[in-house]
Coordinates of C-alpha atoms in Angstrom, one line a residue:
X20 CA 43.0 -43.4 118.9
X21 CA 44.9 -41.6 121.5
X22 CA 43.4 -38.8 123.6
X23 CA 45.1 -36.2 125.7
X24 CA 43.6 -35.8 129.2
X25 CA 42.5 -32.2 129.9
X26 CA 43.2 -32.5 133.7
X27 CA 46.5 -34.4 134.0
X28 CA 47.8 -34.1 130.4
X29 CA 48.4 -37.8 130.1
X30 CA 47.8 -39.8 127.0
X31 CA 45.1 -42.5 127.1
X32 CA 43.4 -44.8 124.6
X33 CA 40.0 -45.5 126.2
X34 CA 37.3 -42.9 125.9
X35 CA 35.4 -42.3 129.2
X36 CA 31.9 -41.0 129.8
X37 CA 33.4 -37.6 130.7
X38 CA 34.9 -35.8 127.8
X39 CA 38.6 -36.0 127.2
X40 CA 39.7 -37.2 130.7
X41 CA 41.6 -40.3 131.5
X42 CA 40.2 -43.1 133.7
X43 CA 42.1 -42.1 136.7
X44 CA 40.8 -38.5 136.6
X45 CA 37.3 -39.8 135.9
X46 CA 37.5 -41.8 139.1
X47 CA 38.7 -38.8 141.1
X48 CA 36.0 -36.6 139.7
X49 CA 33.3 -39.2 140.4
X50 CA 34.5 -39.4 144.1
X51 CA 34.4 -35.7 144.3
X52 CA 30.9 -35.7 142.9
X53 CA 29.8 -38.1 145.6
X54 CA 31.6 -36.1 148.3
X55 CA 29.8 -32.9 147.0
X56 CA 26.4 -34.6 147.3
X57 CA 27.1 -35.7 150.9
X58 CA 28.3 -32.2 151.7
X59 CA 25.2 -30.6 150.3
X60 CA 23.0 -33.0 152.3
X61 CA 24.9 -32.0 155.5
X62 CA 24.4 -28.3 154.7
X63 CA 20.7 -28.9 154.1
X64 CA 20.3 -30.8 157.4
X65 CA 22.2 -28.1 159.3
X66 CA 20.1 -25.4 157.8
X67 CA 16.9 -27.2 158.6
X68 CA 18.0 -27.8 162.2
X69 CA 18.9 -24.1 162.5
X70 CA 15.5 -23.0 161.2
X71 CA 13.7 -25.3 163.6
X72 CA 15.8 -24.1 166.5
X73 CA 15.1 -20.5 165.6
X74 CA 11.3 -21.1 165.3
X75 CA 11.0 -23.2 168.4
X76 CA 13.9 -23.3 170.8
X77 CA 14.1 -26.7 172.6
X78 CA 16.0 -25.4 175.6
X79 CA 16.0 -21.6 176.2
X80 CA 19.1 -21.9 178.4
X81 CA 21.3 -23.4 175.6
X82 CA 19.6 -21.8 172.6
X83 CA 22.3 -19.3 171.9
X84 CA 25.1 -21.9 172.2
X85 CA 23.1 -24.2 169.9
X86 CA 22.8 -21.5 167.2
X87 CA 26.5 -20.6 167.5
X88 CA 27.4 -24.3 167.1
X89 CA 25.1 -24.7 164.1
X90 CA 26.6 -21.5 162.5
X91 CA 30.1 -22.8 163.1
X92 CA 29.3 -26.2 161.5
X93 CA 27.6 -24.5 158.6
X94 CA 30.7 -22.4 157.9
X95 CA 32.9 -25.5 158.0
X96 CA 30.6 -27.3 155.5
X97 CA 30.6 -24.2 153.2
X98 CA 34.4 -24.1 153.2
X99 CA 34.5 -27.8 152.5
X100 CA 32.1 -27.4 149.6
X101 CA 34.1 -24.5 148.2
X102 CA 37.3 -26.7 148.4
X103 CA 35.6 -29.6 146.6
X104 CA 34.3 -27.4 143.8
X105 CA 37.7 -25.7 143.5
X106 CA 39.4 -29.1 143.3
X107 CA 36.9 -30.3 140.7
X108 CA 37.6 -27.2 138.5
X109 CA 41.4 -27.4 138.8
X110 CA 43.7 -29.2 136.5
X111 CA 45.7 -30.7 139.4
X112 CA 45.5 -34.4 140.1
X113 CA 45.8 -35.9 143.6

């Protein structure tokens, strides 16, 4: 039986664990899932570091710079996460 992939619109014969996507798209989505997990771990660690720095500054002289750096890194990770989610929800292949 032939299936039509929902992401790339190709025709494939083997059914994958994800519904109605070809093997190539399944591999891409699995990699994006792993990347999203890693990204969420980074965000979690950065948020924990920020909380600990706010509660108990290690070095009062560099406290403000540390908080700025953590905020900047968090914003980068949030943008990366949004891009991953957007890519996962799009029909484009890469």
